[in-house]
């Protein structure tokens, strides 16, 4: 009840009740709903059956942290089963194995030969320590920096005086060749090295998914978990120096912290960083607010379960373009109807929502040159980029739905 009140105070439409109680869904007006998203943990099956007892046709999307439950949930009546923990684990492992190759596969073609991608900056990158204004990325590659995650904060556009660090994630736009040129510029292929030894702390859903990716690459992997189960090399607390020393942290190139408890993850990150200043630390957090804490603790790259879940649901339910379910931002293409008769500057989109318009599409095609004084007729489409929270604010304030490209 307290949680429901807190969400209500934050502006969400909330009903206090059990998802296993049909009357709660009646009070939520399920008859007019497009879909039900079930994230009830062990009670998912009960929740799905409750929904199906009311409406046999409504779309049911279920989130689970156990991919082994997929068939059971589908049999219970779910239409779609999403496993964000597995996706997150794969992404962290791909980042550890090879940041550049993972980044370049996560591009979206938004039309007019224009693509958008995000690239995490890894240790040893020649841009580290450089101010964005001095990076000369556009002049050297043709790609444009339109945003950046710096110390856990999304900047759209980035502060020109912001310093690029090893945990910075750059958001870029340009032709595919320009993005490839940027990849070659920041880390030429001849110097690209994959990690030879990776430690995985925690062998739950995230850890198992990460281990699968690392094993496929034929790399040396050491796993740590408090439970003695299949696949665990060291039984112990990953947040202790003894366990990390037994895993030979000093000889490892990266550690993936996939622990389910954020306090344990933060402790493990701090200890790992204190034991090695060079190791790359990639962490999972269960609370989005813990992202910045993990970066401050010494992590190089952090993904949160709520963000990954939101992107997977957005892609499944709303048809939004996402760079990848585990990307740091969301991309949205919507009609410019709410802007009819006004300019971008007058709309206050960025000031009101935190989203940035990166392209405008009309009958003549798509352009990334956005004139803030241009008057909109309302027939155009605009492409926006923003964090989960920013996109939610935009959708709420401007009341428009995503559309597909017409180019």
mmCIF file of C-alpha atoms in Angstrom:
data_model
loop_
_atom_site.group_PDB
_atom_site.id
_atom_site.type_symbol
_atom_site.label_atom_id
_atom_site.label_comp_id
_atom_site.label_asym_id
_atom_site.label_seq_id
_atom_site.Cartn_x
_atom_site.Cartn_y
_atom_site.Cartn_z
ATOM 1 C CA UNK A 1 0.000 0.000 0.000
ATOM 2 C CA UNK A 2 2.844 2.394 0.855
ATOM 3 C CA UNK A 3 4.492 1.609 -2.471
ATOM 4 C CA UNK A 4 1.229 2.304 -4.319
ATOM 5 C CA UNK A 5 0.875 5.653 -2.556
ATOM 6 C CA UNK A 6 4.459 6.580 -3.355
ATOM 7 C CA UNK A 7 3.937 5.810 -7.056
ATOM 8 C CA UNK A 8 0.702 7.796 -7.028
ATOM 9 C CA UNK A 9 2.508 10.772 -5.506
ATOM 10 C CA UNK A 10 4.999 10.554 -8.380
ATOM 11 C CA UNK A 11 2.204 10.971 -10.910
ATOM 12 C CA UNK A 12 1.501 7.341 -11.861
ATOM 13 C CA UNK A 13 -2.014 5.909 -12.115
ATOM 14 C CA UNK A 14 -1.965 3.208 -9.433
ATOM 15 C CA UNK A 15 -4.469 0.783 -7.937
ATOM 16 C CA UNK A 16 -3.661 -0.975 -4.685
ATOM 17 C CA UNK A 17 -4.550 -4.627 -4.971
ATOM 18 C CA UNK A 18 -3.292 -8.130 -5.669
ATOM 19 C CA UNK A 19 -2.510 -9.115 -9.273
ATOM 20 C CA UNK A 20 -4.017 -12.485 -8.407
ATOM 21 C CA UNK A 21 -7.362 -10.858 -7.572
ATOM 22 C CA UNK A 22 -9.733 -10.461 -10.527
ATOM 23 C CA UNK A 23 -11.470 -7.498 -8.887
ATOM 24 C CA UNK A 24 -8.190 -5.544 -8.989
ATOM 25 C CA UNK A 25 -8.114 -5.890 -12.771
ATOM 26 C CA UNK A 26 -11.783 -4.875 -12.963
ATOM 27 C CA UNK A 27 -10.962 -1.709 -11.020
ATOM 28 C CA UNK A 28 -8.074 -1.112 -13.438
ATOM 29 C CA UNK A 29 -10.569 -1.236 -16.351
ATOM 30 C CA UNK A 30 -8.926 -4.221 -18.012
ATOM 31 C CA UNK A 31 -11.746 -4.262 -20.574
ATOM 32 C CA UNK A 32 -10.296 -1.117 -22.182
ATOM 33 C CA UNK A 33 -6.611 -2.100 -21.832
ATOM 34 C CA UNK A 34 -4.387 -2.959 -24.775
ATOM 35 C CA UNK A 35 -2.194 -5.366 -22.821
ATOM 36 C CA UNK A 36 -1.229 -6.630 -19.392
ATOM 37 C CA UNK A 37 2.435 -6.688 -18.389
ATOM 38 C CA UNK A 38 3.056 -9.260 -15.664
ATOM 39 C CA UNK A 39 6.167 -8.925 -13.501
ATOM 40 C CA UNK A 40 5.079 -10.810 -10.400
ATOM 41 C CA UNK A 41 8.017 -13.155 -9.909
ATOM 42 C CA UNK A 42 6.916 -16.506 -8.505
ATOM 43 C CA UNK A 43 3.293 -15.383 -8.836
ATOM 44 C CA UNK A 44 3.488 -14.857 -12.607
ATOM 45 C CA UNK A 45 1.602 -18.056 -13.425
ATOM 46 C CA UNK A 46 -1.173 -17.164 -10.961
ATOM 47 C CA UNK A 47 -1.336 -13.640 -12.410
ATOM 48 C CA UNK A 48 -1.566 -14.875 -16.008
ATOM 49 C CA UNK A 49 -4.330 -17.339 -15.142
ATOM 50 C CA UNK A 50 -6.206 -14.557 -13.346
ATOM 51 C CA UNK A 51 -6.006 -12.336 -16.420
ATOM 52 C CA UNK A 52 -7.090 -15.145 -18.721
ATOM 53 C CA UNK A 53 -10.112 -15.854 -16.513
ATOM 54 C CA UNK A 54 -11.246 -12.309 -17.254
ATOM 55 C CA UNK A 55 -10.119 -11.818 -20.858
ATOM 56 C CA UNK A 56 -8.972 -14.613 -23.156
ATOM 57 C CA UNK A 57 -7.875 -12.257 -25.948
ATOM 58 C CA UNK A 58 -5.881 -9.478 -24.287
ATOM 59 C CA UNK A 59 -2.137 -9.448 -24.973
ATOM 60 C CA UNK A 60 -0.156 -10.672 -21.943
ATOM 61 C CA UNK A 61 3.548 -9.824 -21.773
ATOM 62 C CA UNK A 62 5.432 -11.497 -18.946
ATOM 63 C CA UNK A 63 8.821 -10.599 -17.477
ATOM 64 C CA UNK A 64 10.834 -13.326 -15.773
ATOM 65 C CA UNK A 65 14.285 -13.624 -14.255
ATOM 66 C CA UNK A 66 14.326 -17.354 -15.017
ATOM 67 C CA UNK A 67 14.450 -18.204 -18.716
ATOM 68 C CA UNK A 68 13.739 -21.864 -17.846
ATOM 69 C CA UNK A 69 10.198 -20.729 -17.008
ATOM 70 C CA UNK A 70 9.510 -19.564 -20.558
ATOM 71 C CA UNK A 71 7.569 -22.647 -21.743
ATOM 72 C CA UNK A 72 5.574 -22.842 -18.519
ATOM 73 C CA UNK A 73 4.562 -19.176 -18.721
ATOM 74 C CA UNK A 74 3.557 -19.553 -22.354
ATOM 75 C CA UNK A 75 1.521 -22.627 -21.474
ATOM 76 C CA UNK A 76 -0.182 -20.685 -18.686
ATOM 77 C CA UNK A 77 -1.388 -18.157 -21.245
ATOM 78 C CA UNK A 78 1.320 -15.541 -21.771
ATOM 79 C CA UNK A 79 1.652 -14.284 -25.347
ATOM 80 C CA UNK A 80 5.216 -13.077 -24.926
ATOM 81 C CA UNK A 81 7.876 -13.923 -22.331
ATOM 82 C CA UNK A 82 10.794 -11.536 -21.883
ATOM 83 C CA UNK A 83 13.932 -12.359 -19.909
ATOM 84 C CA UNK A 84 15.784 -9.068 -19.262
ATOM 85 C CA UNK A 85 18.337 -10.698 -16.961
ATOM 86 C CA UNK A 86 19.553 -12.968 -19.738
ATOM 87 C CA UNK A 87 19.769 -10.096 -22.223
ATOM 88 C CA UNK A 88 21.665 -8.008 -19.675
ATOM 89 C CA UNK A 89 24.140 -10.807 -19.002
ATOM 90 C CA UNK A 90 24.793 -11.288 -22.720
ATOM 91 C CA UNK A 91 25.371 -7.568 -23.179
ATOM 92 C CA UNK A 92 27.833 -7.275 -20.306
ATOM 93 C CA UNK A 93 29.774 -10.256 -21.651
ATOM 94 C CA UNK A 94 29.778 -8.901 -25.214
ATOM 95 C CA UNK A 95 31.098 -5.603 -23.881
ATOM 96 C CA UNK A 96 33.838 -7.423 -21.985
ATOM 97 C CA UNK A 97 34.818 -9.557 -24.959
ATOM 98 C CA UNK A 98 34.873 -6.791 -27.520
ATOM 99 C CA UNK A 99 33.307 -3.384 -26.996
ATOM 100 C CA UNK A 100 33.655 -2.148 -30.545
ATOM 101 C CA UNK A 101 32.154 -5.145 -32.330
ATOM 102 C CA UNK A 102 29.201 -5.153 -29.949
ATOM 103 C CA UNK A 103 28.632 -1.415 -30.373
ATOM 104 C CA UNK A 104 28.629 -1.366 -34.166
ATOM 105 C CA UNK A 105 25.995 -4.078 -34.387
ATOM 106 C CA UNK A 106 23.643 -1.932 -32.310
ATOM 107 C CA UNK A 107 22.706 0.640 -34.942
ATOM 108 C CA UNK A 108 19.356 1.937 -36.103
ATOM 109 C CA UNK A 109 18.744 3.142 -39.639
ATOM 110 C CA UNK A 110 16.439 6.140 -39.183
ATOM 111 C CA UNK A 111 16.256 6.966 -42.889
ATOM 112 C CA UNK A 112 18.122 9.061 -45.440
ATOM 113 C CA UNK A 113 21.268 6.931 -44.952
ATOM 114 C CA UNK A 114 21.380 8.229 -41.390
ATOM 115 C CA UNK A 115 22.102 5.807 -38.548
ATOM 116 C CA UNK A 116 22.304 6.168 -34.790
ATOM 117 C CA UNK A 117 24.519 4.146 -32.488
ATOM 118 C CA UNK A 118 26.037 4.250 -29.042
ATOM 119 C CA UNK A 119 29.603 3.289 -28.228
ATOM 120 C CA UNK A 120 30.976 2.744 -24.719
ATOM 121 C CA UNK A 121 34.514 4.043 -24.273
ATOM 122 C CA UNK A 122 36.772 1.342 -22.908
ATOM 123 C CA UNK A 123 40.056 1.605 -21.059
ATOM 124 C CA UNK A 124 42.998 2.444 -23.294
ATOM 125 C CA UNK A 125 40.846 4.425 -25.731
ATOM 126 C CA UNK A 126 42.750 7.368 -27.195
ATOM 127 C CA UNK A 127 39.862 9.742 -26.455
ATOM 128 C CA UNK A 128 40.068 9.261 -22.690
ATOM 129 C CA UNK A 129 40.991 12.533 -21.004
ATOM 130 C CA UNK A 130 39.910 14.601 -24.024
ATOM 131 C CA UNK A 131 37.259 17.301 -23.834
ATOM 132 C CA UNK A 132 34.396 16.704 -26.243
ATOM 133 C CA UNK A 133 35.048 20.055 -27.934
ATOM 134 C CA UNK A 134 38.650 18.977 -28.607
ATOM 135 C CA UNK A 135 37.866 15.457 -29.854
ATOM 136 C CA UNK A 136 37.510 16.574 -33.527
ATOM 137 C CA UNK A 137 35.324 13.532 -34.156
ATOM 138 C CA UNK A 138 33.172 15.197 -36.812
ATOM 139 C CA UNK A 139 36.174 16.559 -38.689
ATOM 140 C CA UNK A 140 38.030 13.250 -38.609
ATOM 141 C CA UNK A 141 35.186 10.794 -39.197
ATOM 142 C CA UNK A 142 32.022 12.576 -40.309
ATOM 143 C CA UNK A 143 30.112 11.250 -37.284
ATOM 144 C CA UNK A 144 28.370 13.628 -34.879
ATOM 145 C CA UNK A 145 28.228 13.289 -31.099
ATOM 146 C CA UNK A 146 24.628 14.063 -30.182
ATOM 147 C CA UNK A 147 24.692 12.831 -26.614
ATOM 148 C CA UNK A 148 26.765 11.128 -23.962
ATOM 149 C CA UNK A 149 26.393 9.279 -20.686
ATOM 150 C CA UNK A 150 29.045 10.859 -18.476
ATOM 151 C CA UNK A 151 29.444 9.671 -14.882
ATOM 152 C CA UNK A 152 25.974 8.114 -15.070
ATOM 153 C CA UNK A 153 24.242 11.271 -16.355
ATOM 154 C CA UNK A 154 22.753 11.541 -19.853
ATOM 155 C CA UNK A 155 23.701 14.828 -21.504
ATOM 156 C CA UNK A 156 21.726 15.843 -24.612
ATOM 157 C CA UNK A 157 23.676 17.507 -26.088
ATOM 158 C CA UNK A 158 26.845 16.859 -24.102
ATOM 159 C CA UNK A 159 28.684 19.696 -22.429
ATOM 160 C CA UNK A 160 31.509 20.673 -24.859
ATOM 161 C CA UNK A 161 33.852 20.886 -21.862
ATOM 162 C CA UNK A 162 32.884 17.430 -20.568
ATOM 163 C CA UNK A 163 35.861 15.086 -20.349
ATOM 164 C CA UNK A 164 35.573 11.662 -21.971
ATOM 165 C CA UNK A 165 36.352 8.888 -19.477
ATOM 166 C CA UNK A 166 36.533 5.098 -19.586
ATOM 167 C CA UNK A 167 32.914 4.822 -18.409
ATOM 168 C CA UNK A 168 31.562 7.344 -20.930
ATOM 169 C CA UNK A 169 29.031 6.113 -23.483
ATOM 170 C CA UNK A 170 28.877 8.259 -26.641
ATOM 171 C CA UNK A 171 25.711 8.567 -28.715
ATOM 172 C CA UNK A 172 26.536 9.223 -32.359
ATOM 173 C CA UNK A 173 24.728 9.800 -35.630
ATOM 174 C CA UNK A 174 25.917 9.705 -39.218
ATOM 175 C CA UNK A 175 26.165 7.529 -42.285
ATOM 176 C CA UNK A 176 27.264 3.940 -41.691
ATOM 177 C CA UNK A 177 30.673 4.732 -43.164
ATOM 178 C CA UNK A 178 31.113 7.600 -40.731
ATOM 179 C CA UNK A 179 30.271 5.396 -37.764
ATOM 180 C CA UNK A 180 32.712 2.770 -39.025
ATOM 181 C CA UNK A 181 35.343 5.491 -39.434
ATOM 182 C CA UNK A 182 34.721 6.560 -35.835
ATOM 183 C CA UNK A 183 35.236 2.964 -34.710
ATOM 184 C CA UNK A 184 38.535 2.796 -36.560
ATOM 185 C CA UNK A 185 39.537 6.217 -35.208
ATOM 186 C CA UNK A 186 39.015 5.439 -31.536
ATOM 187 C CA UNK A 187 40.478 1.958 -31.699
ATOM 188 C CA UNK A 188 41.969 0.667 -34.965
ATOM 189 C CA UNK A 189 41.261 -2.990 -35.733
ATOM 190 C CA UNK A 190 44.940 -3.909 -35.555
ATOM 191 C CA UNK A 191 45.065 -2.929 -31.874
ATOM 192 C CA UNK A 192 41.737 -4.427 -30.854
ATOM 193 C CA UNK A 193 42.327 -7.023 -28.188
ATOM 194 C CA UNK A 194 39.815 -9.320 -26.607
ATOM 195 C CA UNK A 195 40.036 -10.157 -22.935
ATOM 196 C CA UNK A 196 41.776 -13.482 -22.311
ATOM 197 C CA UNK A 197 40.538 -14.049 -18.751
ATOM 198 C CA UNK A 198 37.192 -12.957 -17.366
ATOM 199 C CA UNK A 199 35.800 -13.403 -13.855
ATOM 200 C CA UNK A 200 32.041 -13.682 -13.384
ATOM 201 C CA UNK A 201 30.762 -12.828 -9.909
ATOM 202 C CA UNK A 202 27.373 -14.448 -9.390
ATOM 203 C CA UNK A 203 26.048 -17.371 -11.446
ATOM 204 C CA UNK A 204 22.362 -16.574 -11.499
ATOM 205 C CA UNK A 205 20.464 -15.770 -14.714
ATOM 206 C CA UNK A 206 22.779 -12.841 -15.522
ATOM 207 C CA UNK A 207 25.952 -14.756 -14.751
ATOM 208 C CA UNK A 208 24.921 -17.850 -16.709
ATOM 209 C CA UNK A 209 24.072 -15.747 -19.765
ATOM 210 C CA UNK A 210 27.417 -13.968 -19.516
ATOM 211 C CA UNK A 211 29.282 -17.245 -19.071
ATOM 212 C CA UNK A 212 27.655 -18.614 -22.233
ATOM 213 C CA UNK A 213 28.977 -15.723 -24.314
ATOM 214 C CA UNK A 214 32.484 -15.925 -22.843
ATOM 215 C CA UNK A 215 32.621 -19.702 -23.299
ATOM 216 C CA UNK A 216 31.611 -19.400 -26.952
ATOM 217 C CA UNK A 217 34.623 -17.140 -27.460
ATOM 218 C CA UNK A 218 36.907 -19.819 -26.022
ATOM 219 C CA UNK A 219 38.228 -17.490 -23.317
ATOM 220 C CA UNK A 220 39.366 -18.402 -19.816
ATOM 221 C CA UNK A 221 36.486 -17.819 -17.390
ATOM 222 C CA UNK A 222 36.308 -18.173 -13.609
ATOM 223 C CA UNK A 223 32.969 -18.067 -11.796
ATOM 224 C CA UNK A 224 32.268 -17.173 -8.174
ATOM 225 C CA UNK A 225 28.983 -17.859 -6.356
ATOM 226 C CA UNK A 226 27.878 -18.414 -2.777
ATOM 227 C CA UNK A 227 26.084 -21.621 -3.808
ATOM 228 C CA UNK A 228 27.868 -24.779 -4.850
ATOM 229 C CA UNK A 229 26.105 -25.459 -8.137
ATOM 230 C CA UNK A 230 27.006 -26.609 -11.624
ATOM 231 C CA UNK A 231 29.371 -24.235 -13.348
ATOM 232 C CA UNK A 232 30.677 -22.582 -10.155
ATOM 233 C CA UNK A 233 34.455 -22.639 -9.877
ATOM 234 C CA UNK A 234 34.831 -20.894 -6.536
ATOM 235 C CA UNK A 235 32.228 -21.173 -3.805
ATOM 236 C CA UNK A 236 32.370 -18.028 -1.742
ATOM 237 C CA UNK A 237 31.406 -14.382 -1.363
ATOM 238 C CA UNK A 238 32.517 -12.380 -4.410
ATOM 239 C CA UNK A 239 32.595 -9.339 -2.140
ATOM 240 C CA UNK A 240 35.585 -10.689 -0.230
ATOM 241 C CA UNK A 241 39.251 -10.278 -1.043
ATOM 242 C CA UNK A 242 39.825 -13.973 -0.379
ATOM 243 C CA UNK A 243 37.430 -15.078 -3.118
ATOM 244 C CA UNK A 244 38.773 -12.534 -5.613
ATOM 245 C CA UNK A 245 42.358 -13.511 -4.828
ATOM 246 C CA UNK A 246 41.472 -17.187 -5.331
ATOM 247 C CA UNK A 247 39.990 -16.206 -8.704
ATOM 248 C CA UNK A 248 43.333 -14.513 -9.473
ATOM 249 C CA UNK A 249 41.828 -11.091 -10.029
ATOM 250 C CA UNK A 250 45.268 -9.657 -10.676
ATOM 251 C CA UNK A 251 45.641 -11.864 -13.759
ATOM 252 C CA UNK A 252 42.164 -11.120 -15.143
ATOM 253 C CA UNK A 253 41.313 -8.540 -17.767
ATOM 254 C CA UNK A 254 37.687 -8.036 -16.738
ATOM 255 C CA UNK A 255 35.162 -8.922 -14.058
ATOM 256 C CA UNK A 256 31.418 -9.095 -14.670
ATOM 257 C CA UNK A 257 29.507 -8.387 -11.462
ATOM 258 C CA UNK A 258 26.126 -10.069 -11.892
ATOM 259 C CA UNK A 259 25.005 -10.244 -8.264
ATOM 260 C CA UNK A 260 21.270 -9.766 -7.573
ATOM 261 C CA UNK A 261 21.806 -7.532 -4.535
ATOM 262 C CA UNK A 262 22.959 -3.984 -5.257
ATOM 263 C CA UNK A 263 24.777 -3.576 -1.940
ATOM 264 C CA UNK A 264 26.768 -6.737 -2.681
ATOM 265 C CA UNK A 265 27.468 -5.540 -6.219
ATOM 266 C CA UNK A 266 28.726 -2.164 -5.005
ATOM 267 C CA UNK A 267 30.936 -3.813 -2.370
ATOM 268 C CA UNK A 268 32.385 -6.225 -4.934
ATOM 269 C CA UNK A 269 33.046 -3.337 -7.324
ATOM 270 C CA UNK A 270 34.868 -1.293 -4.689
ATOM 271 C CA UNK A 271 37.024 -4.232 -3.575
ATOM 272 C CA UNK A 272 37.834 -5.276 -7.157
ATOM 273 C CA UNK A 273 38.877 -1.731 -8.028
ATOM 274 C CA UNK A 274 41.014 -1.461 -4.882
ATOM 275 C CA UNK A 275 42.781 -4.683 -5.857
ATOM 276 C CA UNK A 276 43.328 -3.703 -9.493
ATOM 277 C CA UNK A 277 43.343 -0.276 -11.115
ATOM 278 C CA UNK A 278 43.486 -1.749 -14.631
ATOM 279 C CA UNK A 279 40.798 -4.419 -14.635
ATOM 280 C CA UNK A 280 37.606 -3.585 -16.531
ATOM 281 C CA UNK A 281 34.574 -3.823 -14.237
ATOM 282 C CA UNK A 282 31.149 -4.385 -15.769
ATOM 283 C CA UNK A 283 28.231 -4.422 -13.351
ATOM 284 C CA UNK A 284 24.530 -5.204 -13.187
ATOM 285 C CA UNK A 285 22.315 -3.280 -10.757
ATOM 286 C CA UNK A 286 18.708 -3.995 -9.820
ATOM 287 C CA UNK A 287 17.819 -0.381 -9.024
ATOM 288 C CA UNK A 288 18.373 2.290 -11.676
ATOM 289 C CA UNK A 289 19.358 4.762 -8.941
ATOM 290 C CA UNK A 290 22.346 2.521 -8.139
ATOM 291 C CA UNK A 291 23.874 3.107 -11.579
ATOM 292 C CA UNK A 292 25.726 6.273 -10.597
ATOM 293 C CA UNK A 293 26.831 4.684 -7.324
ATOM 294 C CA UNK A 294 28.361 1.775 -9.224
ATOM 295 C CA UNK A 295 30.251 4.141 -11.516
ATOM 296 C CA UNK A 296 31.506 6.078 -8.488
ATOM 297 C CA UNK A 297 32.556 2.773 -6.907
ATOM 298 C CA UNK A 298 34.844 2.091 -9.861
ATOM 299 C CA UNK A 299 32.717 0.310 -12.475
ATOM 300 C CA UNK A 300 33.497 1.050 -16.106
ATOM 301 C CA UNK A 301 30.112 0.029 -17.489
ATOM 302 C CA UNK A 302 26.793 -0.437 -15.716
ATOM 303 C CA UNK A 303 23.404 -1.760 -16.829
ATOM 304 C CA UNK A 304 20.249 -1.793 -14.733
ATOM 305 C CA UNK A 305 17.529 -4.431 -14.880
ATOM 306 C CA UNK A 306 14.696 -1.834 -14.974
ATOM 307 C CA UNK A 307 16.215 -0.064 -18.004
ATOM 308 C CA UNK A 308 16.683 -3.303 -19.918
ATOM 309 C CA UNK A 309 13.141 -4.376 -19.024
ATOM 310 C CA UNK A 310 11.692 -1.045 -20.162
ATOM 311 C CA UNK A 311 13.418 -1.265 -23.526
ATOM 312 C CA UNK A 312 12.277 -4.821 -24.151
ATOM 313 C CA UNK A 313 8.679 -3.901 -23.316
ATOM 314 C CA UNK A 314 8.892 -0.716 -25.438
ATOM 315 C CA UNK A 315 10.091 -2.715 -28.401
ATOM 316 C CA UNK A 316 7.475 -5.434 -27.942
ATOM 317 C CA UNK A 317 4.446 -3.334 -27.036
ATOM 318 C CA UNK A 318 4.978 0.085 -28.562
ATOM 319 C CA UNK A 319 7.049 -0.786 -31.608
ATOM 320 C CA UNK A 320 9.769 1.670 -30.604
ATOM 321 C CA UNK A 321 13.194 1.560 -32.160
ATOM 322 C CA UNK A 322 15.830 0.599 -29.609
ATOM 323 C CA UNK A 323 19.554 0.354 -30.256
ATOM 324 C CA UNK A 324 19.488 -2.846 -28.231
ATOM 325 C CA UNK A 325 17.411 -3.917 -25.236
ATOM 326 C CA UNK A 326 20.474 -3.211 -23.098
ATOM 327 C CA UNK A 327 21.266 0.143 -24.677
ATOM 328 C CA UNK A 328 21.572 3.279 -22.584
ATOM 329 C CA UNK A 329 18.954 5.344 -24.430
ATOM 330 C CA UNK A 330 15.654 5.106 -26.284
ATOM 331 C CA UNK A 331 14.816 6.370 -29.748
ATOM 332 C CA UNK A 332 11.303 7.440 -30.706
ATOM 333 C CA UNK A 333 9.736 8.494 -34.017
ATOM 334 C CA UNK A 334 6.416 10.330 -33.624
ATOM 335 C CA UNK A 335 4.130 12.579 -35.688
ATOM 336 C CA UNK A 336 4.722 16.316 -35.273
ATOM 337 C CA UNK A 337 0.997 16.968 -34.828
ATOM 338 C CA UNK A 338 1.398 18.594 -31.370
ATOM 339 C CA UNK A 339 3.919 21.044 -32.875
ATOM 340 C CA UNK A 340 1.631 22.294 -35.681
ATOM 341 C CA UNK A 341 1.986 26.058 -36.060
ATOM 342 C CA UNK A 342 4.961 26.315 -33.711
ATOM 343 C CA UNK A 343 8.717 25.979 -33.949
ATOM 344 C CA UNK A 344 10.959 23.512 -32.163
ATOM 345 C CA UNK A 345 12.311 26.338 -30.020
ATOM 346 C CA UNK A 346 8.802 27.367 -29.001
ATOM 347 C CA UNK A 347 7.760 23.787 -28.227
ATOM 348 C CA UNK A 348 10.215 23.514 -25.334
ATOM 349 C CA UNK A 349 10.567 19.764 -25.900
ATOM 350 C CA UNK A 350 14.038 19.581 -24.413
ATOM 351 C CA UNK A 351 13.270 21.908 -21.511
ATOM 352 C CA UNK A 352 10.003 20.141 -20.666
ATOM 353 C CA UNK A 353 11.005 16.527 -21.195
ATOM 354 C CA UNK A 354 14.771 16.162 -21.569
ATOM 355 C CA UNK A 355 14.370 14.630 -25.058
ATOM 356 C CA UNK A 356 16.320 15.948 -28.024
ATOM 357 C CA UNK A 357 15.005 16.065 -31.599
ATOM 358 C CA UNK A 358 17.754 14.633 -33.822
ATOM 359 C CA UNK A 359 15.951 14.462 -37.173
ATOM 360 C CA UNK A 360 12.848 15.683 -39.011
ATOM 361 C CA UNK A 361 11.097 13.668 -41.716
ATOM 362 C CA UNK A 362 8.612 15.067 -44.259
ATOM 363 C CA UNK A 363 7.512 14.293 -47.810
ATOM 364 C CA UNK A 364 10.930 15.333 -49.142
ATOM 365 C CA UNK A 365 12.753 12.879 -46.912
ATOM 366 C CA UNK A 366 14.659 12.921 -43.635
ATOM 367 C CA UNK A 367 17.209 15.472 -42.492
ATOM 368 C CA UNK A 368 19.409 15.584 -39.412
ATOM 369 C CA UNK A 369 19.852 19.347 -39.819
ATOM 370 C CA UNK A 370 17.205 20.545 -37.404
ATOM 371 C CA UNK A 371 16.385 24.272 -37.560
ATOM 372 C CA UNK A 372 14.989 25.291 -34.146
ATOM 373 C CA UNK A 373 13.040 28.130 -35.832
ATOM 374 C CA UNK A 374 11.339 25.926 -38.444
ATOM 375 C CA UNK A 375 7.550 26.110 -38.364
ATOM 376 C CA UNK A 376 5.870 22.725 -38.310
ATOM 377 C CA UNK A 377 2.752 22.008 -40.328
ATOM 378 C CA UNK A 378 1.984 18.955 -38.213
ATOM 379 C CA UNK A 379 2.375 16.527 -41.115
ATOM 380 C CA UNK A 380 6.045 15.853 -40.399
ATOM 381 C CA UNK A 381 7.578 13.120 -38.260
ATOM 382 C CA UNK A 382 10.257 13.874 -35.688
ATOM 383 C CA UNK A 383 12.883 11.519 -34.298
ATOM 384 C CA UNK A 384 13.731 11.997 -30.639
ATOM 385 C CA UNK A 385 16.319 10.509 -28.351
ATOM 386 C CA UNK A 386 16.264 10.413 -24.577
ATOM 387 C CA UNK A 387 16.498 8.368 -21.409
ATOM 388 C CA UNK A 388 13.601 6.161 -20.307
ATOM 389 C CA UNK A 389 12.346 8.884 -18.007
ATOM 390 C CA UNK A 390 12.634 11.577 -20.684
ATOM 391 C CA UNK A 391 10.720 9.502 -23.247
ATOM 392 C CA UNK A 392 8.000 8.818 -20.681
ATOM 393 C CA UNK A 393 7.703 12.545 -19.939
ATOM 394 C CA UNK A 394 7.428 13.314 -23.657
ATOM 395 C CA UNK A 395 4.731 10.695 -24.249
ATOM 396 C CA UNK A 396 2.746 11.935 -21.273
ATOM 397 C CA UNK A 397 2.976 15.645 -22.099
ATOM 398 C CA UNK A 398 2.559 15.487 -25.879
ATOM 399 C CA UNK A 399 0.209 12.461 -26.070
ATOM 400 C CA UNK A 400 1.494 10.909 -29.308
ATOM 401 C CA UNK A 401 2.363 7.332 -30.274
ATOM 402 C CA UNK A 402 5.326 5.948 -32.183
ATOM 403 C CA UNK A 403 5.076 5.622 -35.970
ATOM 404 C CA UNK A 404 7.160 3.831 -38.575
ATOM 405 C CA UNK A 405 9.424 5.576 -41.069
ATOM 406 C CA UNK A 406 7.847 6.574 -44.374
ATOM 407 C CA UNK A 407 11.164 6.892 -46.201
#
